[in-house]
Short mmCIF file of C-alpha atoms in Angstrom, two decimals:
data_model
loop_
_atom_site.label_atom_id
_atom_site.label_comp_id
_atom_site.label_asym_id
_atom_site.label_seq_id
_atom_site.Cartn_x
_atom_site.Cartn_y
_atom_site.Cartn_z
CA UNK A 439 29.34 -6.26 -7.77
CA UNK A 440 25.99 -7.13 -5.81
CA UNK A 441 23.32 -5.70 -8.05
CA UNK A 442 19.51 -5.98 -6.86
CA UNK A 443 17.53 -7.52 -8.26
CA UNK A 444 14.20 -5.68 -9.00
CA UNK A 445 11.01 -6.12 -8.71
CA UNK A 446 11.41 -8.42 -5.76
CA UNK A 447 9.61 -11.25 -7.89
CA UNK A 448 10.92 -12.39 -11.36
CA UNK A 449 8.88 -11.28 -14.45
CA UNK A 450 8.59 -14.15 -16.90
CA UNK A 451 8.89 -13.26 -20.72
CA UNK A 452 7.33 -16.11 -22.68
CA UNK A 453 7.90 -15.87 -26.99
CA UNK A 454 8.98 -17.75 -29.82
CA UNK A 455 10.60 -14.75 -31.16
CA UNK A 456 14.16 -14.45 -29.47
CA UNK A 457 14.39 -10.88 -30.66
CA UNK A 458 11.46 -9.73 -29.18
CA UNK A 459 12.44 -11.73 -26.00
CA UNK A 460 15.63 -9.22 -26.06
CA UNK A 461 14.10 -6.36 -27.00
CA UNK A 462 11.27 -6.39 -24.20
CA UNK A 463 14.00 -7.67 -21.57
CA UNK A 464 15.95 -4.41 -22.94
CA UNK A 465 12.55 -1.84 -22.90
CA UNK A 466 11.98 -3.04 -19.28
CA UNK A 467 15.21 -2.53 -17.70
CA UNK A 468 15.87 0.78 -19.29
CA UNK A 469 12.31 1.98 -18.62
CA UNK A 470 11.22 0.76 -15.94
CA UNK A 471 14.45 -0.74 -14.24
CA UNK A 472 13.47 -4.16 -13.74
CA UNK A 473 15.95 -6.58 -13.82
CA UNK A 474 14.67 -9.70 -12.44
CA UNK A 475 13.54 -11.13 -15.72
CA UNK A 476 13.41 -14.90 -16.92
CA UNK A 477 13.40 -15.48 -20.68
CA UNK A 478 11.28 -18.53 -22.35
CA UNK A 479 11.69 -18.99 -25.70
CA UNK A 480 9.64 -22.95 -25.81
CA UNK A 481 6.05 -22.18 -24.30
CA UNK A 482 6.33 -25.49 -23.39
CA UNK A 483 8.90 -24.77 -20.64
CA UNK A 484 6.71 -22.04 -18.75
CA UNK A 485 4.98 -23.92 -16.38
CA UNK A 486 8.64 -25.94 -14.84
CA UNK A 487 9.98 -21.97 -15.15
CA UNK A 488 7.33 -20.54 -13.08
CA UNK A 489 7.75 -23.85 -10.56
CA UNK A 490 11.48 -23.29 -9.66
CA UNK A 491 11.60 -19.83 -9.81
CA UNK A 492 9.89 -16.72 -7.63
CA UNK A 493 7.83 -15.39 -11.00
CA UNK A 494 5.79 -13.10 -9.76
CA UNK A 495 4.50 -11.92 -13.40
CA UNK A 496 4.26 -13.63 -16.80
CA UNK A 497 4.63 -11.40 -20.46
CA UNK A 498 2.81 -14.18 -22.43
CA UNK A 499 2.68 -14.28 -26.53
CA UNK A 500 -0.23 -15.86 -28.03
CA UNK A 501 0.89 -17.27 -31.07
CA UNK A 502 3.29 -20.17 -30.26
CA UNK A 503 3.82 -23.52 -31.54
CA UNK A 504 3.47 -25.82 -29.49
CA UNK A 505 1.57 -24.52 -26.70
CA UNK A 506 -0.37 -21.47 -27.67
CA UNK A 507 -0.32 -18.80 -25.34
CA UNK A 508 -3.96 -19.37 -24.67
CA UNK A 509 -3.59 -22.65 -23.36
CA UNK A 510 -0.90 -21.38 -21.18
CA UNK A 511 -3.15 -18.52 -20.07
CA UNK A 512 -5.41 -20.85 -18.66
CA UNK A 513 -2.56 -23.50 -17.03
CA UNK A 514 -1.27 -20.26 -14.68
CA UNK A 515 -4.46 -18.90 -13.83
CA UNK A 516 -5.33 -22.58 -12.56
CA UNK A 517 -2.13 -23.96 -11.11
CA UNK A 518 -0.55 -20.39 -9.96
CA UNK A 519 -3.20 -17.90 -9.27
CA UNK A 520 -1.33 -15.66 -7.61
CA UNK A 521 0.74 -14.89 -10.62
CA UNK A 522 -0.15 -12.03 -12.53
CA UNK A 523 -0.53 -12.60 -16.75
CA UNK A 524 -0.30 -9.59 -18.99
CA UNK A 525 -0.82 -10.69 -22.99
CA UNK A 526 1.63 -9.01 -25.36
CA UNK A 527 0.79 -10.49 -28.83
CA UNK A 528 0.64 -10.17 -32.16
CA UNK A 529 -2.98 -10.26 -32.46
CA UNK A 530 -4.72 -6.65 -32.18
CA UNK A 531 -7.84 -8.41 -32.23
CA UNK A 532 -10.98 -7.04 -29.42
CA UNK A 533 -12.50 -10.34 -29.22
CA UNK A 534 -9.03 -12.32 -28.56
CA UNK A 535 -8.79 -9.81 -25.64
CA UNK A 536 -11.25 -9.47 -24.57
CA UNK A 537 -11.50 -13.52 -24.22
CA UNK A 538 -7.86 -13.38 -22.60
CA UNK A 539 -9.19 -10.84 -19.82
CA UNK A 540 -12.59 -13.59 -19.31
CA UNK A 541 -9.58 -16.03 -18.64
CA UNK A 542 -7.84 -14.45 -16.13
CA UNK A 543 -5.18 -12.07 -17.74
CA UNK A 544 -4.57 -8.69 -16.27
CA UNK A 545 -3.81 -6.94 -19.19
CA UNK A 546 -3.55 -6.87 -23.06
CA UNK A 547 -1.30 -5.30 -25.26
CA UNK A 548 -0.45 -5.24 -28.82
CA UNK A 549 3.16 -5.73 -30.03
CA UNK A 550 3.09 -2.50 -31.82
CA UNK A 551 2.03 -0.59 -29.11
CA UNK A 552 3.95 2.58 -27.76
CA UNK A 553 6.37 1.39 -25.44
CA UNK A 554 6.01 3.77 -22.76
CA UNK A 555 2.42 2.63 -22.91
CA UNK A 556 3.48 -0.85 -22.84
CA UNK A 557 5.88 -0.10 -19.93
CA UNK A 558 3.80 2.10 -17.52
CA UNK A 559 1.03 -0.82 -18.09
CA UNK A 560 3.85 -3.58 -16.59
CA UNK A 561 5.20 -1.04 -13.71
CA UNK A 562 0.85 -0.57 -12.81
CA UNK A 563 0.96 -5.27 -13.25
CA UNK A 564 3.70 -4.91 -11.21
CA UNK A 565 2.69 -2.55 -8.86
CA UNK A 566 -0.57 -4.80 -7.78
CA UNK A 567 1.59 -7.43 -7.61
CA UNK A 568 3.50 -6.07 -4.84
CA UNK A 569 0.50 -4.86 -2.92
CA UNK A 570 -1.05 -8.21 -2.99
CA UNK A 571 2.42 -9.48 -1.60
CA UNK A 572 2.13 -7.27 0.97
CA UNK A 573 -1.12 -7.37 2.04
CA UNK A 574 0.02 -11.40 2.20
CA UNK A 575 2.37 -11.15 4.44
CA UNK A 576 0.64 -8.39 6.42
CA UNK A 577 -1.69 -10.38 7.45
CA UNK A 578 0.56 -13.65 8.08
CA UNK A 579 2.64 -11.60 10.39
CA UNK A 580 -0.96 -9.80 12.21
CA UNK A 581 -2.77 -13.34 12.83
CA UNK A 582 0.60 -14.95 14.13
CA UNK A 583 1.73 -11.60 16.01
CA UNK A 584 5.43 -13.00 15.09
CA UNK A 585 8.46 -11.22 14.30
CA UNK A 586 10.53 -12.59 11.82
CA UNK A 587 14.05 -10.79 12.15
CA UNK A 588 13.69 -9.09 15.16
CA UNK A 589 17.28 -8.62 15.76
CA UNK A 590 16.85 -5.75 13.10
CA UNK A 591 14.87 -4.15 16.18
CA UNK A 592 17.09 -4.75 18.64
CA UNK A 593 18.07 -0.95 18.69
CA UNK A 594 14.89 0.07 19.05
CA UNK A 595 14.05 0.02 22.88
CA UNK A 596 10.23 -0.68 23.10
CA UNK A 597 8.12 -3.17 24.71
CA UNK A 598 4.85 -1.20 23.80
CA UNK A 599 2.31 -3.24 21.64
CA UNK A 600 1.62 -0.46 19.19
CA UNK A 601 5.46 -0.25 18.05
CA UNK A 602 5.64 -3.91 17.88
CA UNK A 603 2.75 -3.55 15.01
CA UNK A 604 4.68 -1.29 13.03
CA UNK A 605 7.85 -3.49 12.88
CA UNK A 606 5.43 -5.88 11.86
CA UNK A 607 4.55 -3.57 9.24
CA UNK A 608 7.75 -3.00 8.10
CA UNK A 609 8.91 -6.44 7.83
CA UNK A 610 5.48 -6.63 5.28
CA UNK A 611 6.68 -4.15 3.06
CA UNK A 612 10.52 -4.45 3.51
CA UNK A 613 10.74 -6.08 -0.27
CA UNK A 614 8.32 -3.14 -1.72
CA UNK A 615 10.44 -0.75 -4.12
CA UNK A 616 7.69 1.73 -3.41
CA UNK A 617 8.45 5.04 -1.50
CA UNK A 618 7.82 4.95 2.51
CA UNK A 619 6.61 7.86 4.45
CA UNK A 620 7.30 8.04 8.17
CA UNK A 621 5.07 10.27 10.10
CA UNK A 622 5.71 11.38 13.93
CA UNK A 623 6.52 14.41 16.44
CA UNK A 624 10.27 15.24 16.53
CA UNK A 625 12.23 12.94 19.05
CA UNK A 626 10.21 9.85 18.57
CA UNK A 627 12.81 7.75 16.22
CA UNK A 628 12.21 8.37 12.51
CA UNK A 629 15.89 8.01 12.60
CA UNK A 630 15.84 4.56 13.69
CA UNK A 631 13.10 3.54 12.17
CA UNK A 632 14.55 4.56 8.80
CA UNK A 633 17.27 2.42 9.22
CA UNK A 634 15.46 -0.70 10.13
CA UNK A 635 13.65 -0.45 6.61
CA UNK A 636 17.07 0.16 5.26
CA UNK A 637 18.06 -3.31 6.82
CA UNK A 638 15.33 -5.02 5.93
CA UNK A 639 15.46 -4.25 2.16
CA UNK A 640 18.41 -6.32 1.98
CA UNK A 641 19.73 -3.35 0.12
CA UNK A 642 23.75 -3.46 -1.50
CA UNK A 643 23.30 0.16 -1.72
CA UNK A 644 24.02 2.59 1.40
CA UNK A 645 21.42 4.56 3.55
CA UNK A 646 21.92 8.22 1.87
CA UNK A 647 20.37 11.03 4.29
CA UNK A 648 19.44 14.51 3.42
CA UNK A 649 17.65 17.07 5.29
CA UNK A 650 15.93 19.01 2.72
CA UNK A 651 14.43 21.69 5.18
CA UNK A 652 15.96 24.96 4.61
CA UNK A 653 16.95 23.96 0.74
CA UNK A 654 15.67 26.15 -1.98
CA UNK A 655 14.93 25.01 -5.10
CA UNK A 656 18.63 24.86 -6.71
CA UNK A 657 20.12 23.56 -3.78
CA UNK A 658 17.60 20.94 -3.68
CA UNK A 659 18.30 20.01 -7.50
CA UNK A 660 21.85 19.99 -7.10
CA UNK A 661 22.30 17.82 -4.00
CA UNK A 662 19.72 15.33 -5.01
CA UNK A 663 20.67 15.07 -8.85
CA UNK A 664 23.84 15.92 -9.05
CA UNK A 665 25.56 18.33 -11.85
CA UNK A 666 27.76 18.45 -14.67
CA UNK A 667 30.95 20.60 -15.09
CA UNK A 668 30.34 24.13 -16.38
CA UNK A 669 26.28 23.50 -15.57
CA UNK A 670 26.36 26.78 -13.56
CA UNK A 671 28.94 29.08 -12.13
CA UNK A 672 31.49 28.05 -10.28
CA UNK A 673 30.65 24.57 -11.41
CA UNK A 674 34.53 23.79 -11.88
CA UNK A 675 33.77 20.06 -12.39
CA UNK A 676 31.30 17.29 -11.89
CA UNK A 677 29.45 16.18 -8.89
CA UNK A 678 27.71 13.03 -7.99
CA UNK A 679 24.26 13.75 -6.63
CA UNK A 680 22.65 11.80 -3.44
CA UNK A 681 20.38 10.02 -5.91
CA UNK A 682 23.88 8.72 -7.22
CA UNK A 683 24.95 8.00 -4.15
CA UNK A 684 22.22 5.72 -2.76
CA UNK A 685 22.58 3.41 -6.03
CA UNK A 686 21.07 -0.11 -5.49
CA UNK A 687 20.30 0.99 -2.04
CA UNK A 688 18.01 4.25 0.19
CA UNK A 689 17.71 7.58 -0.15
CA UNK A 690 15.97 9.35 2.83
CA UNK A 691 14.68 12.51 2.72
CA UNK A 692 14.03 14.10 6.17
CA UNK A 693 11.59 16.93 6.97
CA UNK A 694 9.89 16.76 3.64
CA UNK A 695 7.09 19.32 5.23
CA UNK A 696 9.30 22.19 4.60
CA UNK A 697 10.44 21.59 0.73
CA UNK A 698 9.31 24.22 -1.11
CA UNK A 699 6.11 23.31 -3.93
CA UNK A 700 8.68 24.03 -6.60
CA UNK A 701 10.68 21.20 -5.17
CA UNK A 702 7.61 19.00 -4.94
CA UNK A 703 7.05 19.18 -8.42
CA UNK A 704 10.91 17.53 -9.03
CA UNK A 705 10.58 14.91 -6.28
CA UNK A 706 7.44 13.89 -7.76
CA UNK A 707 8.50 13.61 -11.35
CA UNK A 708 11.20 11.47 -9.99
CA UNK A 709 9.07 9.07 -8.19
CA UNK A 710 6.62 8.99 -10.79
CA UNK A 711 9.36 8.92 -14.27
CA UNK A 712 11.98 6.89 -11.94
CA UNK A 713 14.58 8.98 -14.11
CA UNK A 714 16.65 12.70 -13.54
CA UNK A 715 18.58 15.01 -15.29
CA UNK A 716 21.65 16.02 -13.48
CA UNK A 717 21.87 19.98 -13.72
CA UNK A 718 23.35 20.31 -17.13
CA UNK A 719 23.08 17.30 -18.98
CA UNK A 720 20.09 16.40 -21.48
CA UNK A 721 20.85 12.53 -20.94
CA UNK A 722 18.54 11.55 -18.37
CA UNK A 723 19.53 8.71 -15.28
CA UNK A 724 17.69 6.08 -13.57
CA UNK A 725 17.01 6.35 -9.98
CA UNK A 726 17.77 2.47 -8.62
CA UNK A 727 17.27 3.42 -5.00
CA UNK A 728 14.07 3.32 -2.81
CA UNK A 729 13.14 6.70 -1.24
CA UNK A 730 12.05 7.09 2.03
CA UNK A 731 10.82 10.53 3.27
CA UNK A 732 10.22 11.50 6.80
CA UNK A 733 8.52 14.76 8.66
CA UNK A 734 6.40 15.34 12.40
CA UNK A 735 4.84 17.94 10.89
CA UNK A 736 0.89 17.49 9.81
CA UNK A 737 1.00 16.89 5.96
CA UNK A 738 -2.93 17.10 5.58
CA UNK A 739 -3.00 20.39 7.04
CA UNK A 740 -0.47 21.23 4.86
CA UNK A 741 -2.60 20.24 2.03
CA UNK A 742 -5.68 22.00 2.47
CA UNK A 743 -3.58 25.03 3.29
CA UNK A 744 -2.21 24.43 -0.40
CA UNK A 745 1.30 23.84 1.20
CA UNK A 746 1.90 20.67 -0.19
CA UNK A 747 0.84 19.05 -3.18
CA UNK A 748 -1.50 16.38 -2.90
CA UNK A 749 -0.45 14.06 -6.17
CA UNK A 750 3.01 13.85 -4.10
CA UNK A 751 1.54 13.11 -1.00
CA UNK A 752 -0.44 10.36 -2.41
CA UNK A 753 2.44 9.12 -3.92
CA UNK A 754 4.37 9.22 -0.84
CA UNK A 755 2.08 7.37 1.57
CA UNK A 756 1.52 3.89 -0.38
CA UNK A 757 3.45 3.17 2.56
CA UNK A 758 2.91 4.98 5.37
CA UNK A 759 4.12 4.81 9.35
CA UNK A 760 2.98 6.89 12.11
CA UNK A 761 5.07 6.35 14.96
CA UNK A 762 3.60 6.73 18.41
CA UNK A 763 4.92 9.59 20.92
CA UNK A 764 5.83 8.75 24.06
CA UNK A 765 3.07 10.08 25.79
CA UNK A 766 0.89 6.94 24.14
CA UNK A 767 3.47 4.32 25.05
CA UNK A 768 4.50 5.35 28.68
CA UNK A 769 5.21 1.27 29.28
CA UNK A 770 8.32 2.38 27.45
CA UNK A 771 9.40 4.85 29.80
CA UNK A 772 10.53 2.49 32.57
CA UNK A 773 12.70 0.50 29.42
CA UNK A 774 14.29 3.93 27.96
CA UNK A 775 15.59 4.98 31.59
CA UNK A 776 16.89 2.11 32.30
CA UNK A 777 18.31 1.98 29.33
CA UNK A 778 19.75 5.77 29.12
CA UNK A 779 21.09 5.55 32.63
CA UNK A 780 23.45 2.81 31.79
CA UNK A 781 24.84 4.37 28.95
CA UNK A 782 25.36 7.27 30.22
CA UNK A 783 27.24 5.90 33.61
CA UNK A 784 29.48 3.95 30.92
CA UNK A 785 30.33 6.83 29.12
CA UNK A 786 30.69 8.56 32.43
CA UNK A 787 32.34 6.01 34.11
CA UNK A 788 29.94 6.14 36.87
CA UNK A 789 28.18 2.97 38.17
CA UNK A 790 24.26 3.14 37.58
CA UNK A 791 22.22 3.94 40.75
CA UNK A 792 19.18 2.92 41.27
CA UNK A 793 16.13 4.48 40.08
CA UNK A 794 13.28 5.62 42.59
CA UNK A 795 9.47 3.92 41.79
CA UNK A 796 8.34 7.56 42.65
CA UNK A 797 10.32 9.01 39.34
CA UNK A 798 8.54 6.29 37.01
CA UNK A 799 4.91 7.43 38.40
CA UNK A 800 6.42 11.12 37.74
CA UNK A 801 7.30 10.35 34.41
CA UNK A 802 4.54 8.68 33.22
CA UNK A 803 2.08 12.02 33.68
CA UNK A 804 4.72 14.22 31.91
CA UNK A 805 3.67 14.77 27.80
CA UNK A 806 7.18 14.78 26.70
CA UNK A 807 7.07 17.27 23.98
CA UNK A 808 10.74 16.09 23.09
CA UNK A 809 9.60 12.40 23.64
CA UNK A 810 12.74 9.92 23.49
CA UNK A 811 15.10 12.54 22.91
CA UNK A 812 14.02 14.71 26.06
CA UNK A 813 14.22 11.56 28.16
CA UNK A 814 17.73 10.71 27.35
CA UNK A 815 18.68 14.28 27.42
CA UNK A 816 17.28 14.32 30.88
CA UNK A 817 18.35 10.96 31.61
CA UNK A 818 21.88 12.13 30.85
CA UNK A 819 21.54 15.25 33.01
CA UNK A 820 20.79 13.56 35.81
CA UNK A 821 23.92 11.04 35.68
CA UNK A 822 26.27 13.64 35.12
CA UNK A 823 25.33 15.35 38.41
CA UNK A 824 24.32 12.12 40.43
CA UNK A 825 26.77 10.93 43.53
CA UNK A 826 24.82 8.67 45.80
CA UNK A 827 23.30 5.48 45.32
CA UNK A 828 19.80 6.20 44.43
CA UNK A 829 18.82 8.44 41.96
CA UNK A 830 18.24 12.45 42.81
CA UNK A 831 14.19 13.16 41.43
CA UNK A 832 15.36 17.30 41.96
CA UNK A 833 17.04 17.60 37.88
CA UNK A 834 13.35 15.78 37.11
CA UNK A 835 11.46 18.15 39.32
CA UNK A 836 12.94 21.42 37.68
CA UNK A 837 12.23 20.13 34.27
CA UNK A 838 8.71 18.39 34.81
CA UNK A 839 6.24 21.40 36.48
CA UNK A 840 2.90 19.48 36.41
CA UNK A 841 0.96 23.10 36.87
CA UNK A 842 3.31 24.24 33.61
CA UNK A 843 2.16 21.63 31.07
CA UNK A 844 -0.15 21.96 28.23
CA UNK A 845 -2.88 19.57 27.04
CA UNK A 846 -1.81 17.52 24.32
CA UNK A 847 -4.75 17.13 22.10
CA UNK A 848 -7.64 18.59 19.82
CA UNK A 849 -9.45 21.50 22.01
CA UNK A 850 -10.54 23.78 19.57
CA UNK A 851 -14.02 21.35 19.38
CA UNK A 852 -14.04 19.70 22.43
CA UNK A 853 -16.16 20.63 25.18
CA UNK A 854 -15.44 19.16 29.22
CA UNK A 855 -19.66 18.97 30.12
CA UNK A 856 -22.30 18.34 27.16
CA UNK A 857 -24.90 21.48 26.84
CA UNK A 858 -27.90 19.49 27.63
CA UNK A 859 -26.92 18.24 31.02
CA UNK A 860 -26.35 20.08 34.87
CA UNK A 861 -22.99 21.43 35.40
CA UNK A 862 -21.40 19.54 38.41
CA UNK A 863 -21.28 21.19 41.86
CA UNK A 864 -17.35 22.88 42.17
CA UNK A 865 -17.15 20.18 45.00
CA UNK A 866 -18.08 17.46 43.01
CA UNK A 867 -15.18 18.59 40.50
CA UNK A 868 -13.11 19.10 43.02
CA UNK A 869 -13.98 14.86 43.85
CA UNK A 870 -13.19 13.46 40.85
CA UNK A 871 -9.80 15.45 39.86
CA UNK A 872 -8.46 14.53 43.33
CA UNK A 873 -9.38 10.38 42.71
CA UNK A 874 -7.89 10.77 38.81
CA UNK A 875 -4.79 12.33 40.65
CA UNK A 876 -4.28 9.60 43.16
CA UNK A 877 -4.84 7.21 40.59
CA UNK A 878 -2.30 8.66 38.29
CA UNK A 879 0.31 9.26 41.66
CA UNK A 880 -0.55 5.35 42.34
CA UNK A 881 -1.55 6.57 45.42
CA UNK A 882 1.47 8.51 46.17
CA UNK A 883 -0.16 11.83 47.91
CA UNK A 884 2.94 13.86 47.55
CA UNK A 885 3.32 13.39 43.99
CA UNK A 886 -0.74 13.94 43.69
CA UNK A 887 -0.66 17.43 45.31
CA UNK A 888 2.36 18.26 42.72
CA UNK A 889 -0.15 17.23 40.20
CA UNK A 890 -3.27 19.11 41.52
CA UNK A 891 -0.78 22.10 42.30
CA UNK A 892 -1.88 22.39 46.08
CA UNK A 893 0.01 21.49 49.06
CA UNK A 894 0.54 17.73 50.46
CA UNK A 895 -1.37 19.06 54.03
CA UNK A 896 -3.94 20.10 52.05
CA UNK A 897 -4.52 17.20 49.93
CA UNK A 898 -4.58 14.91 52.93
CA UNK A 899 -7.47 17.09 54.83
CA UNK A 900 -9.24 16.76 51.61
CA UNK A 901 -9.21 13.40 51.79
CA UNK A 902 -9.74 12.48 55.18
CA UNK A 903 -13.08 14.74 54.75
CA UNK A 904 -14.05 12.60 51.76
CA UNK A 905 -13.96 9.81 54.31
CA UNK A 906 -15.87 10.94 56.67
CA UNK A 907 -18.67 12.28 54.91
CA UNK A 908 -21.82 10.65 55.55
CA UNK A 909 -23.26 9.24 52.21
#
């Protein structure tokens, strides 16, 4: 069985004490749930360790024979460093610390120390690790605008610079075993985008998907963490939760605006603890799956509404995607019919007609409140009633009323003229929304007067007077 390994880089335990080496290695995996750990038990061997192997982080014992962990100390931070050194020694001695720390270490513990204290100390080591890994590659991938597994994408229908940035993104994080939250209105591709991450990860685990909107707090429990037999009633036997489920691989929680805050308080526990109690049992599990959660609505409203707790949502958004609506990556739109048509006319069995330029300059000044999802769904209406060889605009027409459609945007403190300067004449007004309509109608006058919600005759004496107008 294909177990991952975890953290994505190996954690180096270096001690002379072989029962210490498998007690720590122990401590770690069943509190923390790493398992990509390298044992030295001849300081000597470190350095040759840390060159063959990805370590990532070294566990380093002072007292050694040999080489004393000091010495060593000092070899990482100047050969490798970008490896991370936490001291766990013997020695509960503030000067010897607080001499390691001058040398580079990240951290100092005592042998005798509390192991979760110990542990949550490691997970924060390994934590900064990952972020500096990311932020690495982040910026490798920015400066060189490259892709590296783009086939991943290939789903994905886009050709708009903004979406390329957050595969980007993704591809910079993919290893990270932190949680991701994907922001975005409904019908953009949270869906899809999901996946990807899923692909990336490199996972053995499935993608596990559960809308939590609607759940109360039982149902939430129970689906998530599972239960035992006789745990409540009508609990005739045991049940696997979706935690379970996703093992070694995702677990993807849509529309995590509507849980309930009782339900926030168990998500974040999880995320936090990495451990749950399936409903009755006092023997708690580890979660070995990433979480990814996923909502369109506005979290930070949420929070200052005191809908949603903000320790989760800071939790949630160490990684954090905002996917673009349509409406801000119209060079898409072109792409996604195209695209839409064809399937549909194969599932049809129709053969694809072909597409007027007059419906693409229509499109692009419609908001698409259903985004991707309302084009295809349009896009699909449109095949199933076409019959000639270009495509009918009339199933378009009903659908997109220019004079019907909202503004998208912030209006509650916007203002259209500043209070300090002359209102425009109504005929200057009248001047500059016909030239942003013919510019938006690429000159097409029929489409403009659809746009300005007068007649085509009328539009045309309008402009024919702006021409002759003496200056």
């Amino acid at each position: 069985m294909n177990i991952n390994r975890y953290p994505s880089f190996g954690i180096l335990l270096v001690d002379d004490e072989p029962s210490f080496l498998r007690s720590l290695s122990i401590a770690l995996e069943r509190g923390a749930g790493f398992n990509h750990i390298y044992r030295c038990e001849d300081s000597r061997e470190a350095m040759s360790i840390i060159e063959k192997e990805p370590i990532g982080l070294v566990l380093l014992d002072l007292t050694m024979p040999h080489l004393s962990g000091e010495n060593l100390l000092q070899q990482i931070v100047q050969e490798y460093p970008e490896v991370g050194v936490i001291i766990v020694s013997g020695l509960n001695q503030l000067e010897t610390a607080v001499q390691c720390i001058r040398l580079g270490a990240y951290d100092y513990f005592v042998k005798t120390t509390e192991e979760d204290r110990l542990i949550k100390g490691i997970r924060r080591a390994v934590h900064m690790q990952e972020m500096r890994q990311e932020n690495q590659e982040m910026r490798k991938r920015f400066l060189s605008d490259t892709l590296e597994r783009p086939e991943v994408f290939a789903n994905i229908i886009t050709q708009n610079k903004g979406m390329r940035s957050v595969f980007q993104y993704l591809e910079s994080v993919s290893n990270s075993s932190q949680p991701v939250l994907i922001s975005g209105e409904s019908g953009v591709g949270k869906e899809q985008i999901t996946q990807a991450i899923h692909t990336l990860s490199n996972r053995s685990g499935e993608l596990v998907s559960v809308n939590v909107a609607g759940l109360d707090d039982n149902v939430f429990a129970d689906t998530l963490f599972g239960h035992h037999k006789g745990a409540f009633t009508g609990a005739d036997r045991a049940r696997s939760g979706m935690i379970e489920q996703a093992i070694n691989g995702t677990l993807f929680l849509d529309e995590i605006g509507d849980l309930s805050l009782t339900s926030q308080v168990k998500l974040l526990r999880l995320l936090q603890e990495g451990e749950y109690y399936p409903l009755g049992s006092d023997r708690p599990k580890r979660m070995r799956s990433r979480v990814i959660v996923a909502t369109h609505q506005n979290l930070e409203e949420k929070l200052k509404k005191g809908e949603f707790r903000k320790d989760l949502y800071y939790r949630l958004r160490i990684h954090q995607i905002e996917i673009p609506a349509l409406r801000q990556r119209k060079d898409d739109i072109p792409l996604l019919l195209e695209y839409f048509l064809a399937e549909a006319a194969a599932e049809m069995g129709k053969n694809k007609p072909t597409i007027p330029k007059e419906l693409i300059t229509l499109l692009a000044n419609y908001t698409f409140p259903g985004n991707v999802r309302e084009l295809k769904a349009l896009a699909y209406d449109a095949m199933s009633q076409h019959q000639s060889k270009v495509l009918s605009m009339e199933i378009f027409r009903r659908v997109i009323d220019p004079n019907k459609q909202t503004i998208i945007g912030d209006t509650d403190n916007a203002t259209l003229f500043k209070s300090d300067q002359p209102l425009p004449t109504l005929q200057e007004v009248g001047d500059l929304l016909i030239e942003e309509a013919m510019n938006r109608a690429k000159g097409n006058q029929s489409l403009a007067s659809r746009l300005l919600g007068i007649s085509q005759p009328a539009l045309s004496k309008r402009l024919k007077k702006k021409l002759i107008e003496p200056l």
